[in-house]
Amino acid sequence: MTTASDGGTVGDDGAVDERSSPQPTASVLRAALTELQRDPRLLAPFAVAGLLVALVDWLRQRDPISVVTPHWMDQTVSLQYSVFPRGTARTSRSVGALVDLELPSLLGAVALEAVVPLAVGTAGWLTMTRVLDRDSGRASLGRYLAVLASLTVPLRLFAPVQFSPDSVPLILLSLVVLSLVLVSLFALPGYLAAGYGVLRALGASAATARGRRLQLFGLVLTFGLAAWGMARVPVAGGFLSTALVAPVQAVSIAVLVRGSDTDGCRRLPSRPRDGVRSIW
Amino acid sequence: MPSTRRRLLASAGVALAGAVGGSVAGAQSESSPEPVSWPMARYDAAGTAHHPSATGPRGEVEVAWSHESTAWFQGTTTPISAGGRLYAAGGGLLALDPEDGERAFGASGPYQSSPARAPAGRYETATLAVTTPTDVFGLNEGGGIGVPLTDERLGVDRWRGPGSKPGFFGPPEPPSPVVADETIYTPVPAGDSLVALGSGSGSVRWRATFDDEASSSSFQRPAVRDGLVFATAWPGQVSAYRAESGAREWHRKLDEQMISAPVATASGVVVQTREDVRLLDLADGTTLWRAEFDANVTDSVPAVADGTVFAVDELGSMHALDLASGEVLWSTPFDGKTAPVVADGVVYAVRSGFELVGIDATSGDRLFAYRPSQVPLSAPIVGDGRLYAANRKRVIALEETA
């Protein structure tokens, strides 16, 4: 076992010591970027998904069903963070626009809405399994997409039923709770990609967050702001946020999981990393 | 009958929510006969406020039914009747059975103006265009899908159109949209433009402004006839636009600043200013006749039926004018502002929101008067011998006393 220069420890096989102390947000990002630099093919899945996001943005604006410009497009600053790495589209479609559509149009619209989560979900899974160097199998992909859908669809369906706290303490409490939830779920996609069952992945993600919540909150802020900033770029925003921000988030999660995974008290096997050192 | 698509979406929503059961609202009422349609405020796109086949009470009236059980409802604008339902907006959208006032569905929301019903290309149900003080919304006339065990509904809002921020003096009265050929024409609430919107998507087909007049205020309700959209705005501006493209056909600046919403007729465009009623040429906006009164009109709109213009002077009289010449046919005492409607030879007009008056359209004789227990009372719509109106916290149907 060697000790990384920034304080973390890494095993001879490149696995990370989960007992090591947490590092600043920048260290995780640096490790993710190094990983991407070492293996640029990690960018490919989200590049393809980004093109799809941009295409769907374009199609939504041209079909005869209503399209919604997200409110964050007009905001001075916004956080567009998603637990599952994905792009931030410049358009969206409300559920109300689908109700009572004639069947052919309904099928077309639903297919259009389904293709993006499917593509970004698959891209995230491919990216993370490649970093984790794991062949987790189709069941893992199915679980990954199922959890992604279960988090995404209810939010889309029930977005009109909004929760609007009207007192400052309640707003602050809501923000704290939301932040804790996001931080606890930060590594969830990584564990699902690693082949964990849903409950075990949830537990592992929460365990990973323990002791490094501030660091993970920094990552949430970074990815949320970056996705928002990229998505605001006219025309190409959907592509840029998907192709540039999502892979960094996915690789960051995978790096984190690789360093924290116990997998039955055994670290995940890792490919030789050509001198890349763990941050842990 | 609920549609297959609605059931499919309802099932999906229920399954995803992990809930059991459901309530689905159909777009048509099966039990009651379909009443006369009144699809938008002022009845038609031209803004005549005249229904050629509806019949209403000709004598004293009484309340046939009163819907008062929807707590959030607060309506001051005219309801509409379409597809066998009565729709009223005010703190939400309320759909009632016109036969007995039973609620088909209700959805709270910011909607305030009279709805306007527009068939929506790829949808099985029409869109109800409605405005708030700041936005235009397209609502599903079927009411969307009820969320089980709650009072919430999914999919009531089909789209949200263009909007503006309220001005210094707060939000103005939301304007009533107009529908012609599956296109919605509406002033942008609190804005200085008029837009044509697709009924299915709410997409802006064209936008017009009085760009040569920096001090213009919001547009009034437009009038559409024979492929032209007529629009007015303070101070004294009148324009005609091509309905298809929004290209301006003509523009006139009247010598009076205060100007009412236009009424488009085969003879010309009727507009009322503070002290007169005028007929403008459809082709170029030149004044064909001008009838002057001792008047101070600030908030009334004339109605036109069977070659007669019905207008008030807001100083104590209602006048009937010959549409062809502007000649005064009769005058009758009438206090306050109003937007009269006409059906079956009767002019129905609400005096300053507190008293409904029925006036014989031929003679000017008063037929009846009705004062509700609450104010304000909206302008009524007419159908199958009844009048329907929003009345603050309730919606009422009035019928002739037996």
XYZ file of C-alpha atoms in Angstrom:
682
model
C 0.000 0.000 0.000
C 1.206 3.486 -0.855
C 0.214 6.815 0.495
C -0.948 9.366 -2.001
C 0.768 12.698 -1.971
C -2.445 14.477 -1.042
C -2.982 12.368 2.007
C -5.091 9.477 0.786
C -4.002 5.881 0.626
C -4.168 3.558 -2.273
C -3.602 -0.140 -2.488
C -1.141 -1.821 -4.780
C -3.985 -2.818 -7.069
C -5.106 0.776 -7.326
C -8.080 0.340 -5.002
C -8.789 3.008 -2.453
C -8.710 2.763 1.265
C -12.163 3.702 2.480
C -10.816 4.481 5.910
C -8.693 7.318 4.622
C -9.739 10.852 5.425
C -11.944 12.756 2.945
C -10.319 15.204 0.568
C -11.418 18.545 -0.797
C -13.926 18.686 -3.642
C -11.188 19.764 -6.021
C -9.296 16.535 -5.423
C -12.215 14.431 -6.590
C -12.616 16.590 -9.647
C -8.904 16.420 -10.346
C -9.002 12.637 -10.116
C -12.005 12.489 -12.428
C -10.374 14.762 -14.982
C -7.166 12.746 -14.831
C -9.208 9.616 -15.437
C -10.876 11.227 -18.434
C -7.529 12.425 -19.742
C -6.142 8.922 -19.433
C -9.132 7.326 -21.128
C -10.875 9.851 -23.460
C -13.255 7.157 -24.636
C -15.110 7.760 -21.368
C -16.451 10.907 -23.034
C -18.068 9.035 -25.897
C -21.327 7.791 -24.295
C -22.343 11.218 -23.039
C -21.255 12.856 -26.283
C -23.751 10.639 -28.105
C -26.388 11.303 -25.433
C -25.675 15.025 -25.748
C -26.378 14.963 -29.449
C -29.642 13.212 -28.651
C -30.543 15.825 -26.015
C -29.885 18.583 -28.546
C -31.917 16.751 -31.193
C -34.857 16.291 -28.827
C -34.663 19.984 -27.889
C -34.891 20.804 -31.578
C -37.764 18.390 -32.220
C -39.763 19.599 -29.215
C -39.628 23.131 -30.560
C -40.959 22.032 -33.927
C -43.746 19.574 -33.154
C -47.279 20.896 -32.542
C -47.330 20.039 -28.831
C -46.501 22.632 -26.243
C -42.924 22.978 -25.112
C -41.813 24.551 -21.884
C -38.786 26.748 -21.475
C -37.474 25.873 -18.020
C -37.717 28.729 -15.533
C -34.040 28.433 -14.676
C -33.208 29.772 -18.134
C -34.236 33.223 -16.933
C -32.694 33.039 -13.486
C -29.538 34.851 -12.465
C -28.190 31.656 -10.985
C -29.569 28.161 -10.671
C -28.489 24.705 -9.611
C -29.294 22.021 -12.173
C -28.064 19.000 -10.292
C -29.290 15.475 -10.858
C -28.407 12.433 -8.751
C -27.989 10.461 -11.951
C -25.510 12.117 -14.320
C -27.452 13.575 -17.231
C -27.599 16.558 -19.491
C -29.697 19.611 -18.855
C -32.043 20.102 -21.764
C -33.014 23.610 -22.803
C -36.633 22.569 -23.251
C -39.020 20.297 -21.432
C -42.553 19.060 -21.809
C -45.233 19.105 -19.157
C -47.468 16.138 -18.456
C -50.427 18.370 -19.231
C -49.272 18.576 -22.827
C -49.695 14.802 -23.172
C -53.147 14.359 -21.628
C -55.856 13.721 -24.238
C -53.449 13.651 -27.162
C -54.611 11.503 -30.072
C -52.960 8.092 -29.904
C -50.336 8.470 -32.677
C -49.224 11.831 -31.332
C -49.229 10.488 -27.778
C -47.014 7.556 -28.702
C -44.628 9.833 -30.582
C -44.441 12.320 -27.715
C -43.945 9.644 -25.056
C -41.220 8.018 -27.152
C -39.492 11.379 -27.491
C -39.651 11.925 -23.733
C -38.415 8.399 -22.986
C -35.469 8.351 -25.341
C -33.432 10.987 -23.464
C -33.525 9.374 -19.988
C -32.834 6.034 -21.630
C -29.832 7.436 -23.490
C -28.341 9.391 -20.592
C -29.004 6.489 -18.243
C -27.193 4.079 -20.500
C -24.387 6.588 -21.021
C -23.957 7.012 -17.274
C -23.925 3.280 -16.688
C -21.406 2.672 -19.482
C -19.123 5.430 -18.235
C -19.142 4.285 -14.635
C -18.749 0.569 -15.353
C -15.771 1.409 -17.547
C -14.111 3.413 -14.772
C -14.961 0.708 -12.259
C -13.703 -1.840 -14.762
C -16.693 -4.021 -14.026
C -18.920 -6.066 -16.234
C -21.993 -5.772 -14.058
C -24.348 -7.303 -16.577
C -27.744 -6.407 -17.952
C -29.422 -6.758 -14.571
C -27.271 -3.929 -13.289
C -28.213 -1.755 -16.264
C -31.902 -2.609 -15.735
C -31.705 -1.641 -12.066
C -29.843 1.539 -12.927
C -32.480 2.599 -15.452
C -35.350 1.538 -13.195
C -34.103 3.646 -10.296
C -33.418 6.538 -12.667
C -36.999 6.280 -13.942
C -38.477 5.973 -10.466
C -36.732 9.187 -9.437
C -37.515 11.049 -12.654
C -41.076 10.099 -13.601
C -42.870 11.037 -10.355
C -41.100 14.386 -10.373
C -42.341 14.978 -13.922
C -45.853 13.765 -13.118
C -46.315 15.666 -9.934
C -44.316 18.798 -10.674
C -47.564 20.817 -10.775
C -48.240 19.826 -7.161
C -45.600 22.159 -5.819
C -44.318 22.514 -2.308
C -43.813 26.155 -1.535
C -42.793 26.783 2.056
C -43.677 30.312 3.039
C -41.531 30.851 6.120
C -37.777 31.389 6.246
C -37.101 28.685 8.886
C -39.127 26.193 6.838
C -37.261 27.142 3.663
C -33.903 26.711 5.429
C -35.020 23.394 6.904
C -36.151 22.228 3.465
C -32.786 23.193 1.961
C -30.866 21.351 4.680
C -32.987 18.213 4.260
C -32.699 18.371 0.470
C -28.921 18.813 0.675
C -28.576 15.849 3.037
C -30.662 13.685 0.714
C -28.670 14.701 -2.363
C -25.365 14.113 -0.593
C -26.506 10.734 0.700
C -27.597 9.695 -2.784
C -24.499 11.085 -4.489
C -22.803 7.726 -4.982
C -25.999 5.731 -5.575
C -25.636 5.548 -9.385
C -22.076 4.283 -8.974
C -23.079 1.435 -6.702
C -25.930 0.488 -9.018
C -23.479 0.449 -11.915
C -21.160 -1.683 -9.798
C -23.891 -4.299 -9.638
C -25.309 -3.663 -6.188
C -28.967 -4.293 -5.465
C -31.071 -1.198 -4.942
C -31.294 -1.338 -1.155
C -27.667 -2.241 -0.750
C -26.677 0.537 -3.126
C -28.705 2.996 -1.089
C -27.018 1.845 2.087
C -23.576 1.954 0.533
C -24.201 5.422 -0.876
C -25.296 6.722 2.515
C -22.266 5.069 4.121
C -19.978 6.652 1.549
C -21.385 10.067 2.349
C -20.752 9.660 6.038
C -17.837 11.836 7.105
C -17.498 13.588 3.751
C -20.802 15.360 3.402
C -19.239 18.782 2.945
C -17.013 17.487 0.201
C -19.951 15.879 -1.583
C -22.052 18.991 -1.133
C -19.265 20.880 -2.885
C -19.506 18.462 -5.773
C -23.289 18.846 -5.901
C -22.858 22.624 -6.115
C -20.128 22.350 -8.721
C -21.992 19.989 -11.039
C -25.307 21.810 -10.528
C -23.823 25.190 -11.385
C -21.772 23.825 -14.274
C -24.775 22.072 -15.820
C -26.824 25.264 -15.504
C -24.065 27.426 -16.965
C -23.462 25.119 -19.907
C -27.152 24.661 -20.628
C -27.600 28.419 -20.916
C -25.388 28.507 -23.993
C -27.788 29.209 -26.888
C -28.633 26.281 -29.165
C -25.771 24.024 -28.049
C -26.525 24.233 -24.320
C -28.216 20.840 -24.074
C -25.324 19.150 -25.824
C -22.621 20.949 -23.837
C -24.103 20.223 -20.427
C -24.558 16.561 -21.354
C -21.276 16.028 -23.131
C -19.066 17.975 -20.724
C -20.596 18.037 -17.258
C -22.308 14.650 -17.076
C -19.183 12.561 -17.832
C -17.167 14.405 -15.187
C -19.937 13.751 -12.662
C -20.166 10.099 -13.691
C -16.417 9.579 -13.442
C -16.306 11.418 -10.104
C -18.969 9.087 -8.745
C -17.119 6.062 -10.063
C -13.832 7.284 -8.561
C -15.591 7.762 -5.256
C -17.217 4.338 -5.402
C -13.979 2.706 -6.422
C -12.365 4.176 -3.359
C -15.181 3.365 -0.974
C -16.612 0.112 -2.199
C -16.381 -2.677 0.317
C -18.122 -5.285 -1.821
C -18.218 -7.804 0.951
C -15.098 -6.386 2.606
C -13.275 -6.625 -0.705
C -12.372 -3.686 -2.851
C -13.492 -3.511 -6.409
C -10.881 -4.785 -8.784
C -9.373 -2.072 -10.861
C -7.584 -1.843 -14.138
C -3.958 -0.734 -14.037
C -4.184 3.012 -14.044
C -0.969 4.074 -15.684
C 0.356 6.033 -12.793
C -2.926 7.609 -11.793
C -2.914 7.866 -8.057
C -5.888 7.631 -5.821
C -7.007 10.653 -3.955
C -7.838 8.597 -0.886
C -66.915 8.694 -21.662
C -63.259 8.734 -20.670
C -60.984 8.239 -23.643
C -58.531 5.385 -24.066
C -55.627 7.810 -23.827
C -57.008 9.361 -20.675
C -57.455 5.940 -19.118
C -53.948 4.955 -20.193
C -52.423 8.064 -18.658
C -54.580 7.717 -15.575
C -53.447 4.136 -15.129
C -49.839 5.131 -15.626
C -50.170 7.944 -13.129
C -51.809 5.685 -10.579
C -49.260 2.931 -11.043
C -46.333 5.278 -10.764
C -47.779 6.961 -7.742
C -48.306 3.623 -6.147
C -51.856 4.572 -5.387
C -55.063 2.667 -5.875
C -58.204 3.836 -7.544
C -58.700 6.902 -9.615
C -61.053 9.529 -10.791
C -61.138 10.448 -14.382
C -63.143 13.267 -15.821
C -64.728 12.808 -19.188
C -65.109 15.705 -21.530
C -68.808 15.276 -22.161
C -71.769 15.147 -19.885
C -73.935 12.211 -20.857
C -77.019 12.950 -18.854
C -77.957 16.464 -19.844
C -78.953 17.726 -23.263
C -76.316 19.919 -24.881
C -77.169 23.551 -24.273
C -76.629 26.362 -26.707
C -72.930 27.005 -27.140
C -71.392 30.297 -25.986
C -67.708 29.564 -26.593
C -66.090 32.830 -25.496
C -66.789 36.165 -23.869
C -68.934 38.383 -26.140
C -70.143 35.149 -27.797
C -68.177 35.284 -31.057
C -64.784 36.267 -32.382
C -66.293 39.438 -33.835
C -67.335 40.513 -30.340
C -70.989 41.147 -31.232
C -72.290 39.635 -27.953
C -75.320 38.496 -29.954
C -76.397 34.857 -30.086
C -78.668 34.374 -33.072
C -80.463 31.241 -31.811
C -80.332 31.312 -28.002
C -83.369 32.201 -25.950
C -83.416 33.734 -22.503
C -85.950 35.004 -19.984
C -88.268 37.817 -21.072
C -89.808 38.494 -17.672
C -88.902 38.478 -13.970
C -86.219 35.924 -13.134
C -85.372 33.663 -10.228
C -82.368 31.510 -9.386
C -82.675 28.098 -11.051
C -79.558 26.828 -9.317
C -76.567 28.231 -7.539
C -73.205 26.523 -7.309
C -71.562 27.709 -4.108
C -69.642 24.701 -2.872
C -66.244 25.392 -4.430
C -64.345 27.282 -1.755
C -61.571 28.721 -3.930
C -63.880 30.091 -6.600
C -64.064 33.859 -6.871
C -65.446 34.812 -10.248
C -66.107 38.176 -11.766
C -65.871 37.321 -15.448
C -68.456 35.846 -17.788
C -68.644 32.050 -17.931
C -68.809 30.223 -21.227
C -70.818 27.232 -22.385
C -69.323 24.558 -24.628
C -69.483 20.825 -25.152
C -72.311 20.379 -22.678
C -70.539 22.139 -19.845
C -70.444 25.523 -18.275
C -66.930 26.827 -17.570
C -66.201 29.663 -15.169
C -62.804 31.039 -14.203
C -61.837 32.806 -11.006
C -59.180 31.439 -8.668
C -59.247 28.360 -10.867
C -61.338 26.703 -13.523
C -64.753 25.347 -12.646
C -66.705 23.019 -14.959
C -70.386 22.634 -14.156
C -73.382 20.824 -15.554
C -75.560 23.636 -16.935
C -78.660 21.640 -16.084
C -78.253 21.598 -12.315
C -74.948 23.290 -11.481
C -73.290 20.051 -10.347
C -69.506 20.232 -10.487
C -67.883 18.104 -13.188
C -64.418 19.148 -12.058
C -62.591 22.036 -10.526
C -58.929 22.992 -10.584
C -57.612 25.879 -8.554
C -55.158 28.176 -10.294
C -54.484 31.791 -11.167
C -57.001 31.883 -14.052
C -59.292 34.886 -14.048
C -60.554 35.907 -17.478
C -63.451 34.385 -19.358
C -62.213 31.259 -21.118
C -62.333 30.944 -24.900
C -62.781 27.478 -26.375
C -60.532 26.457 -29.246
C -60.438 23.066 -30.962
C -56.874 21.792 -30.560
C -55.560 19.882 -33.589
C -53.974 16.745 -32.168
C -55.984 16.604 -28.966
C -59.268 14.828 -28.316
C -60.412 17.673 -26.104
C -60.439 21.359 -26.900
C -58.244 23.994 -25.288
C -59.700 26.698 -23.086
C -57.597 29.835 -23.422
C -57.686 31.901 -20.274
C -55.607 34.732 -18.880
C -54.314 35.829 -15.519
C -53.083 39.356 -14.738
C -49.687 38.338 -16.120
C -49.988 35.236 -18.324
C -51.989 33.329 -20.923
C -52.819 29.683 -20.244
C -54.228 26.900 -22.396
C -56.297 24.522 -20.270
C -57.629 21.072 -21.062
C -61.418 21.364 -21.277
C -61.626 17.770 -20.048
C -59.967 18.773 -16.787
C -56.981 16.451 -17.053
C -56.679 13.502 -14.699
C -57.743 13.460 -11.080
C -55.042 12.412 -8.600
C -56.559 9.704 -6.389
C -57.322 10.620 -2.788
C -56.527 14.289 -3.375
C -58.265 17.314 -4.799
C -55.418 17.808 -7.258
C -55.582 17.253 -10.999
C -52.806 16.426 -13.453
C -52.761 17.958 -16.873
C -55.227 20.807 -16.470
C -52.610 23.213 -17.810
C -51.921 22.207 -21.389
C -49.578 25.115 -21.999
C -48.509 28.469 -20.671
C -48.254 31.219 -23.250
C -46.551 34.581 -23.290
C -46.739 36.811 -20.243
C -45.456 40.005 -18.723
C -44.533 41.374 -15.364
C -47.248 43.478 -13.700
C -46.760 47.217 -14.022
C -46.182 49.838 -11.374
C -49.864 50.104 -10.559
C -50.249 46.366 -10.023
C -51.864 43.728 -12.191
C -54.556 45.009 -14.562
C -57.842 43.283 -15.438
C -56.928 40.138 -17.339
C -58.064 40.396 -20.972
C -60.429 37.843 -22.513
C -58.963 35.810 -25.375
C -60.741 35.361 -28.704
C -60.787 32.216 -30.867
C -61.134 31.963 -34.636
C -60.085 29.010 -36.812
C -58.184 27.175 -34.072
C -56.124 30.273 -33.397
C -56.249 32.225 -30.160
C -55.954 36.004 -30.357
C -55.270 37.751 -27.101
C -53.582 40.796 -25.678
C -50.558 39.777 -23.626
C -51.691 40.452 -20.069
C -49.980 43.517 -18.621
C -48.034 43.805 -21.856
C -48.221 46.076 -24.851
C -48.664 43.463 -27.551
C -51.322 41.346 -29.201
C -50.479 37.729 -30.038
C -51.894 34.951 -32.176
C -51.340 31.565 -30.520
C -51.688 28.000 -31.725
C -54.437 26.347 -29.701
C -52.595 23.044 -29.255
C -49.199 24.306 -28.204
C -49.627 27.947 -27.263
C -46.817 28.804 -29.668
C -46.772 32.409 -30.840
C -47.740 32.626 -34.527
C -47.354 36.359 -34.638
C -47.089 39.314 -32.326
C -48.181 42.883 -32.983
C -47.487 46.078 -31.100
C -48.322 49.711 -31.612
C -44.614 50.263 -32.053
C -45.048 53.828 -33.246
C -46.661 54.818 -29.950
C -44.382 54.543 -26.956
C -47.151 55.494 -24.556
C -49.642 52.848 -25.619
C -51.323 50.772 -22.959
C -52.489 47.182 -23.198
C -54.663 46.097 -26.094
C -58.386 45.610 -25.563
C -60.138 42.361 -26.460
C -59.614 42.054 -30.243
C -62.348 41.308 -32.793
C -61.846 38.879 -35.675
C -63.849 38.794 -38.869
C -63.193 37.762 -42.477
C -59.503 37.117 -41.950
C -58.820 40.414 -40.204
C -58.059 41.077 -36.549
C -59.193 44.479 -35.273
C -57.475 45.824 -32.194
C -57.772 48.951 -30.096
C -55.697 50.488 -27.333
C -55.417 53.731 -25.446
C -54.780 56.443 -26.627
C -57.333 56.202 -29.438
C -55.514 53.657 -31.533
C -57.207 51.253 -33.913
C -55.462 48.764 -36.172
C -56.396 45.902 -38.467
C -54.041 42.951 -38.901
C -54.123 39.968 -41.230
C -55.270 37.041 -39.078
C -52.962 34.668 -40.919
C -49.714 36.616 -40.754
C -50.169 39.529 -38.381
C -49.294 41.953 -41.161
C -50.877 45.333 -40.466
C -53.578 46.306 -42.946
C -54.289 49.752 -41.585
C -53.844 51.915 -38.526
C -55.857 54.914 -37.290
C -55.306 57.293 -34.423
C -58.659 58.678 -33.293
C -59.102 62.149 -31.872
C -60.460 60.615 -28.649
C -58.041 58.838 -26.346
C -60.431 56.549 -24.479
C -61.538 53.711 -26.720
C -63.484 50.508 -26.167
C -62.896 47.007 -27.467
C -63.946 46.803 -31.138
C -66.967 44.967 -32.564
C -66.528 43.717 -36.125
C -69.628 43.621 -38.341
C -70.300 43.260 -42.046
C -70.907 47.016 -42.169
C -67.740 48.054 -40.374
C -65.930 48.126 -37.057
C -67.923 49.592 -34.174
C -65.847 51.362 -31.521
C -66.980 53.475 -28.626
C -64.967 56.374 -27.300
C -65.591 58.520 -24.216
C -68.219 60.663 -25.946
C -69.333 58.852 -29.092
C -69.899 55.639 -30.993
C -68.257 55.284 -34.410
C -68.406 52.935 -37.339
C -65.063 52.512 -39.079
C -64.588 51.164 -42.574
C -63.373 47.538 -42.555
C -61.005 48.215 -45.437
C -59.124 51.273 -44.247
C -60.481 52.423 -40.877
C -61.998 55.671 -42.081
C -64.977 56.864 -40.041
C -68.294 56.025 -41.756
C -70.493 57.640 -39.100
C -70.147 59.037 -35.620
C -72.963 59.309 -33.047
C -72.170 61.758 -30.265
C -73.749 61.676 -26.811
C -73.532 63.468 -23.544
C -71.336 60.631 -22.320
C -68.370 59.684 -20.186
C -67.654 56.131 -21.276
C -64.586 54.575 -19.675
C -65.297 50.896 -19.300
C -68.248 49.780 -21.448
C -68.419 47.771 -24.646
C -71.276 47.947 -27.167
C -73.201 44.947 -28.524
C -74.445 44.582 -32.079
C -77.488 42.518 -33.090
C -79.664 42.496 -36.184
C -78.383 45.796 -37.508
C -78.584 47.630 -34.179
C -75.810 48.853 -31.885
C -76.573 48.851 -28.157
C -74.356 51.189 -26.165
C -74.498 53.048 -22.862
C -73.245 56.530 -22.119
C -72.368 55.813 -18.446
C -74.281 58.978 -17.539
C -77.759 57.494 -17.272
C -78.879 56.041 -20.611
C -78.629 53.095 -22.961
C -79.013 53.860 -26.653
C -79.947 51.734 -29.635
C -78.322 52.970 -32.850
C -78.942 51.961 -36.412
C -75.793 50.180 -37.580
C -76.125 51.512 -41.112
C -76.519 55.191 -40.246
C -75.756 55.744 -36.556
C -79.250 57.135 -36.048
C -80.555 56.780 -32.487
C -83.519 54.370 -32.484
C -84.326 54.614 -28.805
C -82.804 55.578 -25.480
C -83.715 54.205 -22.085
C -82.566 55.007 -18.544
C -79.510 52.945 -17.582
C -76.928 53.852 -14.963
C -73.354 52.698 -14.894
C -70.952 50.786 -17.090
C -71.849 47.542 -18.833
C -71.087 45.063 -21.583
C -74.560 44.025 -22.795
C -75.404 40.748 -24.537
C -78.317 40.146 -26.870
C -80.442 37.080 -27.642
C -83.935 36.533 -28.980
C -84.773 40.220 -29.036
C -83.691 40.941 -25.463
C -80.711 42.986 -24.313
C -79.277 41.676 -21.040
C -77.043 44.163 -19.283
C -75.523 44.234 -15.814
C -75.395 47.726 -14.298
C -71.943 48.318 -12.739
C -71.808 44.720 -11.554
C -74.760 44.818 -9.178
C -78.041 44.618 -11.133
C -79.050 42.606 -14.176
C -81.562 44.311 -16.425
C -83.535 42.839 -19.335
C -84.488 45.348 -22.049
C -86.609 44.799 -25.123
C -84.230 45.209 -28.066
C -86.905 46.700 -30.316
C -88.606 49.183 -28.009
C -86.112 49.788 -25.213
C -88.733 48.857 -22.621
C -87.392 47.372 -19.408
C -88.610 43.768 -19.038
C -87.156 42.851 -15.653
C -84.412 43.580 -13.164
C -82.595 41.221 -10.830
C -80.312 42.075 -7.921
C -78.246 39.173 -6.589
C -77.347 38.727 -2.933
C -73.630 39.083 -3.757
C -71.689 41.506 -5.934
C -70.179 41.729 -8.444
C -72.318 39.942 -10.982
C -70.653 39.170 -14.293
C -72.202 39.788 -17.693
C -74.452 36.789 -18.391
C -74.501 34.288 -21.198
C -77.752 33.039 -22.670
C -78.864 29.492 -23.417
C -82.006 27.386 -23.484
C -84.196 29.898 -21.691
C -81.655 30.583 -18.957
C -78.989 33.080 -18.102
C -75.708 31.959 -16.541
C -73.351 34.273 -14.681
C -70.494 34.272 -12.204
C -71.464 36.007 -9.011
C -68.453 36.451 -6.728
C -68.247 33.195 -4.735
C -70.801 31.332 -6.812
C -72.069 30.585 -10.296
C -75.790 31.016 -10.868
C -78.405 30.093 -13.446
C -81.419 32.370 -13.768
C -84.714 31.413 -15.371
C -87.994 33.173 -15.883
C -90.249 33.018 -12.856
C -92.996 30.453 -13.419
